[in-house]
Coordinates of C-alpha atoms and ligand atoms in Angstrom, one line a residue:
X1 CA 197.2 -73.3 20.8
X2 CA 196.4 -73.1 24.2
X3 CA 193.7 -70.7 26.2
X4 CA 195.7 -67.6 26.8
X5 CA 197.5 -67.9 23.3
X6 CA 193.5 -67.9 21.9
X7 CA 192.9 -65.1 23.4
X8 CA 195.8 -63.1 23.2
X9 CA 195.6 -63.7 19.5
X10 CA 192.2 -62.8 20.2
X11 CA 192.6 -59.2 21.8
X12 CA 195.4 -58.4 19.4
X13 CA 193.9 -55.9 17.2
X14 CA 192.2 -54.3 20.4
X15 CA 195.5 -54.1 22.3
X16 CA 197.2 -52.1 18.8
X17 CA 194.3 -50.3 18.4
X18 CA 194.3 -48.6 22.0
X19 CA 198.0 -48.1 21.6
X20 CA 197.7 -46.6 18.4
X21 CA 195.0 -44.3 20.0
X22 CA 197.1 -44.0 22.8
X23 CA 200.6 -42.7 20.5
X24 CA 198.2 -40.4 18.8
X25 CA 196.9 -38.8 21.8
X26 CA 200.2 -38.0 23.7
X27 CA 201.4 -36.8 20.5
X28 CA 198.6 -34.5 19.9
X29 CA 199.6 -33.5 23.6
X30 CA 203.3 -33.1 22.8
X31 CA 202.6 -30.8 20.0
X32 CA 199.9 -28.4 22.2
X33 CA 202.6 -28.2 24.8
X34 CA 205.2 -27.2 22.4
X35 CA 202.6 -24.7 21.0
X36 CA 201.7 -23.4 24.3
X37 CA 205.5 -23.0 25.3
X38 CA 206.6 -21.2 21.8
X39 CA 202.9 -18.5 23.0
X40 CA 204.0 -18.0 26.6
X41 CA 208.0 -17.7 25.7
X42 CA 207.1 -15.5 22.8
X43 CA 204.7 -13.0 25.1
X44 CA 206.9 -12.9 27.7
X45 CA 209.6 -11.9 25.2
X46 CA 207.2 -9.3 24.0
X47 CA 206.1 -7.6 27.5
X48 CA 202.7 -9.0 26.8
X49 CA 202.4 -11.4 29.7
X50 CA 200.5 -8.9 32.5
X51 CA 196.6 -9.8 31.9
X52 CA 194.9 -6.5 31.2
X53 CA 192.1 -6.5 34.0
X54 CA 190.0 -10.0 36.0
X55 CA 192.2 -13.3 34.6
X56 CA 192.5 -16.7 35.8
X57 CA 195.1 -18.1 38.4
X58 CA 195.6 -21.4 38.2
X59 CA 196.2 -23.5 41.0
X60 CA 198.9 -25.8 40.7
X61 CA 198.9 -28.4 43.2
X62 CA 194.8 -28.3 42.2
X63 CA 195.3 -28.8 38.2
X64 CA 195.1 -31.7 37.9
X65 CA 195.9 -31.2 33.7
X66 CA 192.4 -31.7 32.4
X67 CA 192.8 -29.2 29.6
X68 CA 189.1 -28.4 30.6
X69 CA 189.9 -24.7 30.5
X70 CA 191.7 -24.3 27.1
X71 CA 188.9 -25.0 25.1
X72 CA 186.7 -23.2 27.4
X73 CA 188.4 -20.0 26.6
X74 CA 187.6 -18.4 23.5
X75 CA 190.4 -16.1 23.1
X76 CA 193.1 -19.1 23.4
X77 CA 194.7 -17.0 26.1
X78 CA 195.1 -20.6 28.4
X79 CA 197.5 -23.7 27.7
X80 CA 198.5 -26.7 29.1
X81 CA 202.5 -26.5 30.0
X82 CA 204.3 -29.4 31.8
X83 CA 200.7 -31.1 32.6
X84 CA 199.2 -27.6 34.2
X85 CA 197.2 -25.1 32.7
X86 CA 198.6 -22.0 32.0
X87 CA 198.1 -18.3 31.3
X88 CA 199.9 -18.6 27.9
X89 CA 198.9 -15.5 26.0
X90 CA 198.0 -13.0 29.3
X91 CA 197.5 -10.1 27.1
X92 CA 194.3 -11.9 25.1
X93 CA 192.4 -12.7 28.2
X94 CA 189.7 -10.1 28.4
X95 CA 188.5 -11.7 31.7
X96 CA 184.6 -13.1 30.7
X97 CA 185.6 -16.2 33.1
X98 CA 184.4 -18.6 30.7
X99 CA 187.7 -20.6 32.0
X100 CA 186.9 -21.0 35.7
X101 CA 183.5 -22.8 35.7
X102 CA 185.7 -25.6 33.1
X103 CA 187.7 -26.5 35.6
X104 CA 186.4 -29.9 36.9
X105 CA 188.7 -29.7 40.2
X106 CA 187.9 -25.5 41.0
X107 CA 192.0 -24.7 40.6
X108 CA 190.8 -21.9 39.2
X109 CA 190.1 -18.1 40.5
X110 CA 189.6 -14.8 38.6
X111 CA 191.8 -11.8 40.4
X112 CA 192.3 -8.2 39.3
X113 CA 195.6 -6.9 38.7
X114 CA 199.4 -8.8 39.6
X115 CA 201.9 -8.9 42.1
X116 CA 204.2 -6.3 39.2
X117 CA 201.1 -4.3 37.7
X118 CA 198.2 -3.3 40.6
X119 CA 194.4 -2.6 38.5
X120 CA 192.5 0.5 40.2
X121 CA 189.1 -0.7 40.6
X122 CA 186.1 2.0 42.1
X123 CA 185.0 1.2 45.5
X124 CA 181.2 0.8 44.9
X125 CA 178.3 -0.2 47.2
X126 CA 175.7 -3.1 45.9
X127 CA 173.9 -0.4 44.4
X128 CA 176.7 0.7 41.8
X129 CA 177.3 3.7 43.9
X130 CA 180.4 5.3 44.2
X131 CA 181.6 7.2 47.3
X132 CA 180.1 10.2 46.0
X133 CA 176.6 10.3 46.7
X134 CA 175.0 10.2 43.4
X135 CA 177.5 9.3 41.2
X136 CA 177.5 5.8 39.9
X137 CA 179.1 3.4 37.9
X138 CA 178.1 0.3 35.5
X139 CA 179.8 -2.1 33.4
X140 CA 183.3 -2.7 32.7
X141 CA 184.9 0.1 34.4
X142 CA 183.4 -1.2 37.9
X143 CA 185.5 -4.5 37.0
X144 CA 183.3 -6.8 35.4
X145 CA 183.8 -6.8 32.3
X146 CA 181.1 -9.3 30.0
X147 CA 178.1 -7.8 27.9
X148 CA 176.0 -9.7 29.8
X149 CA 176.8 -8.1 32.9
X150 CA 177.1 -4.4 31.9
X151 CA 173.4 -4.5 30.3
X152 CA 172.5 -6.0 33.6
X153 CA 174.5 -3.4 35.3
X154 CA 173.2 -0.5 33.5
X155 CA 169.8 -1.3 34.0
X156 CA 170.0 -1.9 37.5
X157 CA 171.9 1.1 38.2
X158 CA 168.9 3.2 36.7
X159 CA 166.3 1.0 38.8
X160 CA 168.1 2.7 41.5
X161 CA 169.3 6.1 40.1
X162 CA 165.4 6.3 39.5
X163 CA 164.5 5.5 43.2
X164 CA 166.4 8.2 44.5
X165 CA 165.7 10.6 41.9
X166 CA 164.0 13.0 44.5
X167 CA 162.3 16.2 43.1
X168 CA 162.8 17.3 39.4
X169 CA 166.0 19.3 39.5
X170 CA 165.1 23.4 38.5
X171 CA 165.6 24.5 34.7
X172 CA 167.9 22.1 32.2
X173 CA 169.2 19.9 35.3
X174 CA 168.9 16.5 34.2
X175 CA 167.4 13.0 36.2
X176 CA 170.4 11.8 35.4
X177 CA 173.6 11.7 32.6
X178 CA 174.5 9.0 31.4
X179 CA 178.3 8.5 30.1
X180 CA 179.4 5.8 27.4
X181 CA 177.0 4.5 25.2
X182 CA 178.5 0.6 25.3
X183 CA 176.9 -2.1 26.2
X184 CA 176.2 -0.8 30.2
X185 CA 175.3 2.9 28.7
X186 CA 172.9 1.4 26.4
X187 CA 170.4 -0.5 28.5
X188 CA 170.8 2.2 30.9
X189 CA 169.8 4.5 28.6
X190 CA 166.4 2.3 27.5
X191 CA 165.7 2.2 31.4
X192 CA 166.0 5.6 31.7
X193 CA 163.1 6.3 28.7
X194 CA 160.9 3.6 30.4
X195 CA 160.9 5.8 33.4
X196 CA 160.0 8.8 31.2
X197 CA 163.0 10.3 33.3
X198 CA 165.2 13.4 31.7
X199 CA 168.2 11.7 30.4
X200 CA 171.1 12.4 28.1
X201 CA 173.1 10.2 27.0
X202 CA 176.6 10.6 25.6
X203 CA 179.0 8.9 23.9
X204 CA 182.4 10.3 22.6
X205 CA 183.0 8.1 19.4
X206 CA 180.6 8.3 16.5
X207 CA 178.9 4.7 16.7
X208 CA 177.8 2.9 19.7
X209 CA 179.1 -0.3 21.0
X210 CA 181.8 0.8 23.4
X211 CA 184.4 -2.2 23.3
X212 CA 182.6 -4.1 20.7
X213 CA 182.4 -1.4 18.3
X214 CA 186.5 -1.7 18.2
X215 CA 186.4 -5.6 18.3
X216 CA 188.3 -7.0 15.4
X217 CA 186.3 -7.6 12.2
X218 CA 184.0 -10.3 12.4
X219 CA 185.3 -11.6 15.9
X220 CA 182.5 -13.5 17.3
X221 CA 181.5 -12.4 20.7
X222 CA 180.1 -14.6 23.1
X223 CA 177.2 -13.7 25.6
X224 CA 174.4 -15.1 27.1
X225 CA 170.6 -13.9 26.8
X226 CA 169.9 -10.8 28.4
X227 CA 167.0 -8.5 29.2
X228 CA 166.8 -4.8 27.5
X229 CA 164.3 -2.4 29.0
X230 CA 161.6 -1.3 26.7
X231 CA 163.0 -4.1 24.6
X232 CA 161.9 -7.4 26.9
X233 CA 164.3 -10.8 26.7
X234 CA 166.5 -10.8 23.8
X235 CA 168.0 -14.5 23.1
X236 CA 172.1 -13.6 22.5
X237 CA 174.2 -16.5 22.2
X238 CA 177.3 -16.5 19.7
X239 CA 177.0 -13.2 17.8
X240 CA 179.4 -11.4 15.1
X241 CA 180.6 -8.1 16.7
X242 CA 178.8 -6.6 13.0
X243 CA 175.7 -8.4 13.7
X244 CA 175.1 -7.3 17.4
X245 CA 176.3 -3.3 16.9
X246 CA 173.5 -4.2 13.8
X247 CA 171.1 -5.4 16.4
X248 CA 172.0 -2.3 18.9
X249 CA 171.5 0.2 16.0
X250 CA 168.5 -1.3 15.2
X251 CA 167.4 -1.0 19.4
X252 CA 167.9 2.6 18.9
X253 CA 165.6 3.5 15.7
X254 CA 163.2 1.6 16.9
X255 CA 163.0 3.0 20.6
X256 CA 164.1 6.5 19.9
X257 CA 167.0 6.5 21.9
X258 CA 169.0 9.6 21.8
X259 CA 172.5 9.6 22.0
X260 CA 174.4 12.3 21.9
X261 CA 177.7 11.5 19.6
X262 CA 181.5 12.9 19.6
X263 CA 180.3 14.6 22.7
X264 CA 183.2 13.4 26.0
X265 CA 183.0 14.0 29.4
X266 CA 185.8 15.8 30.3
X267 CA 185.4 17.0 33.9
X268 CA 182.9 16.3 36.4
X269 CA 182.6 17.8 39.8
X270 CA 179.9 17.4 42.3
X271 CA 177.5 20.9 42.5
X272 CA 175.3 21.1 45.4
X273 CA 172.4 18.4 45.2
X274 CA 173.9 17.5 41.4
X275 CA 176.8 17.5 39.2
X276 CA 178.0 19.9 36.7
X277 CA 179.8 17.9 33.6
X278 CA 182.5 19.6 31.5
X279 CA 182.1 18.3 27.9
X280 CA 184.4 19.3 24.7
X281 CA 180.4 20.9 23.9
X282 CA 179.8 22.6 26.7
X283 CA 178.5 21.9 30.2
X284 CA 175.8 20.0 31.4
X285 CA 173.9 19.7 35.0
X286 CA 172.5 16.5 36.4
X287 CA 171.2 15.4 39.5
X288 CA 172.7 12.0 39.4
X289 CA 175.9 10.8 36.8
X290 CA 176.2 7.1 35.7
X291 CA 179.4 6.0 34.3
X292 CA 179.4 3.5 32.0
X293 CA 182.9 4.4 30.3
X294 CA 184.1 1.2 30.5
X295 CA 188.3 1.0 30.5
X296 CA 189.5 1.3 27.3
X297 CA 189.8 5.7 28.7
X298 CA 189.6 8.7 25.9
X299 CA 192.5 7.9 22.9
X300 CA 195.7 9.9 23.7
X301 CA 196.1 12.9 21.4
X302 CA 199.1 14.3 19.9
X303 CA 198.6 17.5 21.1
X304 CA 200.0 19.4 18.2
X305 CA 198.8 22.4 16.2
X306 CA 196.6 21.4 13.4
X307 CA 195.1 18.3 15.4
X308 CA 191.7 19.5 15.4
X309 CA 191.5 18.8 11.6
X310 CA 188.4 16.6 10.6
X311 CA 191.1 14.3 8.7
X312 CA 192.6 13.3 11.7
X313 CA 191.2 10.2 13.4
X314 CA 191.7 7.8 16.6
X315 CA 190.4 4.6 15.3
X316 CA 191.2 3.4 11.2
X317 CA 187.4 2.0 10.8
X318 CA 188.0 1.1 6.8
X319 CA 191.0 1.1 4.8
X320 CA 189.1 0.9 1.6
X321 CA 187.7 4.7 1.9
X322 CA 191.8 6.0 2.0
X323 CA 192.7 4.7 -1.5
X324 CA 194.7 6.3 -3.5
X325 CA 195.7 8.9 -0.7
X326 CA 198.8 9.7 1.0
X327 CA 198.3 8.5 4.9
X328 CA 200.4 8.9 8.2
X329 CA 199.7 6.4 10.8
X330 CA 200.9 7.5 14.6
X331 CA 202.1 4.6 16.7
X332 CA 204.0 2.2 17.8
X333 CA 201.3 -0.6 18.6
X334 CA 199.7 -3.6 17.5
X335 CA 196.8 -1.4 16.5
X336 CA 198.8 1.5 14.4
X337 CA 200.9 -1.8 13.3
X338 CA 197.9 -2.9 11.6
X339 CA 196.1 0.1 10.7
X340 CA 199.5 1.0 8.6
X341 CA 199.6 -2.7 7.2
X342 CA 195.8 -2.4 5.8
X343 CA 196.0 0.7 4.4
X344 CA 199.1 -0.1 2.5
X345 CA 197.1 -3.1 1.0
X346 CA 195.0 -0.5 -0.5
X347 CA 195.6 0.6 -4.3
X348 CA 197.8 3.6 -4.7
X349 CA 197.8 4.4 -1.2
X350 CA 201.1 5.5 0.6
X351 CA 201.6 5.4 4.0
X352 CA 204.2 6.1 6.4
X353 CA 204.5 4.7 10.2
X354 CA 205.6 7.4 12.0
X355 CA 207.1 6.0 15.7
X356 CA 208.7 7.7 18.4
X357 CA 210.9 5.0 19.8
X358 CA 213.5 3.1 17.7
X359 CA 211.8 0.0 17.4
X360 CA 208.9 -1.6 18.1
X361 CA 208.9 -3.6 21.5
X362 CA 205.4 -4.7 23.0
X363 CA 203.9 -5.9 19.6
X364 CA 203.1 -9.2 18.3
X365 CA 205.6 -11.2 16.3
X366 CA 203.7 -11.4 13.3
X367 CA 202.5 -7.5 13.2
X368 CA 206.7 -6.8 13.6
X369 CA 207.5 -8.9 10.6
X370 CA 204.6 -8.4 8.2
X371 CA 205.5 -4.2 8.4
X372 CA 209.3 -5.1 8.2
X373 CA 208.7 -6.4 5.3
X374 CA 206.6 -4.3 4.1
X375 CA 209.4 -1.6 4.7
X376 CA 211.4 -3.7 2.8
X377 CA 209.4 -4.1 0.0
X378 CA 208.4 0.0 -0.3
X379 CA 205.0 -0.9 0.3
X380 CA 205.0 1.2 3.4
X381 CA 207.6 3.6 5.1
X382 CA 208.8 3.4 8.0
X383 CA 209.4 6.5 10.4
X384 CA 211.2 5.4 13.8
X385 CA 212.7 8.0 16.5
X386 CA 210.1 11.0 14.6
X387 CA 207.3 12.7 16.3
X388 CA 204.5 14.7 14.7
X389 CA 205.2 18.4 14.8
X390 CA 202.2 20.0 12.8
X391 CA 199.5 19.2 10.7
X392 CA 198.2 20.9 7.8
X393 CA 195.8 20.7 5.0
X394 CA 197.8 19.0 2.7
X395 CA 200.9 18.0 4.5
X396 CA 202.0 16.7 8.0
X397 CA 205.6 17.9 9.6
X398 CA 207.8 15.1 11.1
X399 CA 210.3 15.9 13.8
X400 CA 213.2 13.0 13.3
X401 CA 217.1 12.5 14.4
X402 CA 218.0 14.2 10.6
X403 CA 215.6 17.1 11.2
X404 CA 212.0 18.8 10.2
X405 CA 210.5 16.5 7.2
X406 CA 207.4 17.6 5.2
X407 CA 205.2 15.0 3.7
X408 CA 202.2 15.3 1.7
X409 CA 199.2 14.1 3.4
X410 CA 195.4 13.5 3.0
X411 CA 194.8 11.8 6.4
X412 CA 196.2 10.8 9.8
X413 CA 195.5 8.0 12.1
X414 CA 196.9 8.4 15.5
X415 CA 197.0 5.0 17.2
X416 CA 198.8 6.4 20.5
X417 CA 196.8 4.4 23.3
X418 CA 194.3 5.3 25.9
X419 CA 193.8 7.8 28.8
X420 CA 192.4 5.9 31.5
X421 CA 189.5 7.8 33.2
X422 CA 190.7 7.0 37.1
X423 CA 192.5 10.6 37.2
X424 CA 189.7 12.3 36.5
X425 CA 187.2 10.2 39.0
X426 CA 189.9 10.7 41.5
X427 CA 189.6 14.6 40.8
X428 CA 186.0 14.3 41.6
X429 CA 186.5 12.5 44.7
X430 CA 186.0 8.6 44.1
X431 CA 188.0 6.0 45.8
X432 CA 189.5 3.7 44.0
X433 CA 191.1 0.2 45.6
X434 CA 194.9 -0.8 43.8
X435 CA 194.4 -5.1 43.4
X436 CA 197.1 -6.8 43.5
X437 CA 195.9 -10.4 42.7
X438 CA 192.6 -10.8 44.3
X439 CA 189.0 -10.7 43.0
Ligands
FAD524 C1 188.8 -8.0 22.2 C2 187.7 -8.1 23.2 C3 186.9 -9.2 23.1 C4 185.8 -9.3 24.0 N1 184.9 -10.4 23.8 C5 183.9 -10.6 24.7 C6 183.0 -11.6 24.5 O1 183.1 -12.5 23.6 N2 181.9 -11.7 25.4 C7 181.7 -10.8 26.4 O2 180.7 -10.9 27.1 N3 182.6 -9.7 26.5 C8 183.6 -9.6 25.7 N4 184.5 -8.6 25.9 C9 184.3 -7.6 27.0 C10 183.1 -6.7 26.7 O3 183.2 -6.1 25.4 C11 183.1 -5.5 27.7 O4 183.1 -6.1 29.0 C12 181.8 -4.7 27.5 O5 181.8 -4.0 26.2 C13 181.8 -3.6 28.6 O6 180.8 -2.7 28.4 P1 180.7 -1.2 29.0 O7 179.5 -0.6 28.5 O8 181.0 -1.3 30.5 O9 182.0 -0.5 28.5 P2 182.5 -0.3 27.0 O10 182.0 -1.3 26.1 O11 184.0 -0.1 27.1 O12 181.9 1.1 26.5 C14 182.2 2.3 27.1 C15 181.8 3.5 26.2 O13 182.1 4.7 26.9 C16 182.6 5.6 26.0 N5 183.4 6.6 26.8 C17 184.6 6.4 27.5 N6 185.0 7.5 28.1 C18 184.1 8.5 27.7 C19 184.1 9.9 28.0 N7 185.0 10.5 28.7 N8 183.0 10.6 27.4 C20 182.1 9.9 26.6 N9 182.1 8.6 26.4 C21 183.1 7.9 26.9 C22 183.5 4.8 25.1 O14 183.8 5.4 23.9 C23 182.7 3.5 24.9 O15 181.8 3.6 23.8 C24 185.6 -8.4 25.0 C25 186.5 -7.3 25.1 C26 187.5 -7.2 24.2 C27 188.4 -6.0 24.3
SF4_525 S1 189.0 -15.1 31.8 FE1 188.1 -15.5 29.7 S2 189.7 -14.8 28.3 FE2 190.7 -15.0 30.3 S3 191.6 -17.0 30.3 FE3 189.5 -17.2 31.3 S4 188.1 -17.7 29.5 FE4 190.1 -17.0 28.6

């Protein structure tokens, strides 16, 4: 044998091994791509391919392909199609950026809103104001949305709310109100006791956490360590959505933070050196108002007699407590989807889906198949083209195509959407800018 044979013979098992690793690897990639093409066909099948609020565009003659940015995302909204990264799953990306700082080559940049759908975003000054002189704004609904940043927010806000305070307001006037009691809310809300100032703080769910609170179970949020007032540096990392509302709750017994629940803002106009606040309790008068709402809005009611009933709710927090009871679920959503799914899981519990349209569109495939089978099997019923008409103690009325249908009921969960708050900030005179794809 000569030299080269030698050492061909030599570099053999080298040579299969990298072409083994080499097969294996585009294979791997072959199957992502195929996964991320089946993700982005399917959500733009399903409407679900407009990005909510801030998302990544990708520049293409930048990407250079890495895959950097899929793994970097935690809510596998990014994939890698034809050798470029790609939005795959638009409606997951909640816009915490994690993607852009990934991306060895900078293709990336986070915008607000698309060419089709424009995101209303309040013009504020550096100091969270809004164009109305002593109204501000912190958090998500000023377009940032990360915990990190709303805490950040809401405590900065009130360094400066707290500057400007000027002399105490006469009789129940408040320092300041403060709106929402999410992640922005609440470390505003701490700032606002450090500075011994006359707060009030309300929130119209009955838990704190804003978005978090709704998170689904167990989801692991990630943030980054922040600082609370009255609190000092508090080292957040990876955190279960149960374990940081546990942490939050456990903020506000131990400060003595009061936060006024099921109370919502529902008007707001500017009254001389203050604001007067219309609230579903009453009305309330503060020199300064800080936002911290967020964007999720106030859930869309029904808006039928009977409505007011305790056993009607916006949110299903835990099947479990409805067993054995007859159950109406509003909605034609992912969330009613699944609301109507885990309560028909529960023993002896029967539920119907009550929908106004014929059939479910903007939902994901798996929700749409998991309740038509569940139709199917008479686990749950299935109420398309009907509409609620009344509720009473022990029954609901449905409106459908065949006429008025009474069913008994025990409770109903109305999963109808969200009223976004910019009507109502517009009433009270705050600019907002439309984006159309730009940060
Ligand atoms: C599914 C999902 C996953 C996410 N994961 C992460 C993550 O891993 N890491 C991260 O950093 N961020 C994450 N985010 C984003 C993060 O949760 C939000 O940016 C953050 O909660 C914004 O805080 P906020 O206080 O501004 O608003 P919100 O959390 O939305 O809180 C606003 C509060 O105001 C209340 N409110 C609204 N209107 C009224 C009214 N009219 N009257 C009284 N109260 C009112 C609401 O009920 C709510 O409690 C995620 C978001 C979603 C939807
Ligand atoms: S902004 Fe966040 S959620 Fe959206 S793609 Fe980037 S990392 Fe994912």
């Amino acid at each position: 044998m000569d030299h080269w044979t030698d050492s061909f013979f030599l570099l053999l098992p080298y040579l299969l091994a990298a072409t083994t690793v080499t097969a294996a690897y585009l294979a791997l990639q072959r199957r992502r791509e195929k996964a991320a093409l089946a993700e982005l066909a399917q959500s733009e099948a399903l409407g679900l391919n407009e990005p909510p609020s801030l998302h990544p565009v990708i520049d293409p003659h930048r990407c250079i392909g890495s895959a950097g940015c899929v793994p970097a995302c935690p809510e596998g909204a990014l994939g890698i199609v034809q050798g470029k990264a790609v939005l795959i799953n638009a409606a997951a990306c909640i816009g915490h950026g994690a993607c852009k700082p990934a991306c060895p080559v900078d293709a990336i940049r986070l915008v607000f809103g698309t060419e089709k759908r424009g995101v209303d975003i309040p013009e504020l000054s550096p100091q969270f104001e809004t164009n109305v002189p002593g109204l501000f704004i912190a958090g998500e609904l000023g377009g940032m949305g990360l915990i990190r940043k709303a805490v950040e927010q809401g405590r900065q806000a009130m360094e400066v709310i707290r500057k400007r305070k000027g002399p105490a307001g006469a009789g129940d006037e408040l320092d300041v109100l403060i709106v929402g009691a999410g992640p922005a809310g609440l470390s505003a809300g701490l700032a606002a006791m450090q500075h011994k100032m006359r707060y009030r703080l309300i929130e119209q769910e009955d838990s704190l956490g804003g978005a978090v609170y709704h998170y689904p179970r167990n989801k692991i949020a990630m943030t980054a360590p922040v600082v609370l007032p009255l609190i000092g540096k508090v080292k957040m990392g990876e955190i279960q959505k149960e374990k940081l509302l546990e942490f939050w709750n456990g903020v506000v017994a131990k400060t003595g933070l009061q936060i006024a629940y099921q109370e919502r803002m529902d008007g707001l106009a500017a009254d001389g050196e203050g604001f007067v606040v219309t609230t579903n309790r009453g009305t309330l008068r503060a020199r300064s108002v800080l936002l911290a709402i967020g964007r999720r809005g106030t859930p869309r009611k029904l808006d039928v007699p009977g409505e007011a009933s305790a056993k009607v709710v916006y949110k299903l927090v835990d099947a479990e407590q409805y067993r054995g009871q007859h159950m109406l679920v509003v909605g034609g959503g992912d969330s009613a989807l699944e609301a109507a799914l885990a309560l028909a899981e529960q023993p002896g519990t029967t539920v119907t889906l009550s929908y106004r349209s014929e059939a479910f569109s903007r939902v994901k495939q798996k929700n749409r198949d998991r309740v038509q089978s569940a139709a199917a099997d008479g686990t749950l019923r299935l109420a398309l083209s009907s509409s609620v008409k009344r509720i009473d103690a022990d029954t609901v009325t449905l409106k459908t195509a065949q006429g008025e249908e009474r069913l008994p009921n025990d409770a109903v969960v109305v999963c109808a959407g969200g009223v976004l708050p910019t009507p109502l900030l517009q009433a009270a005179g705050v600019r907002f800018a439309t984006k159309h794809g730009t940060a």
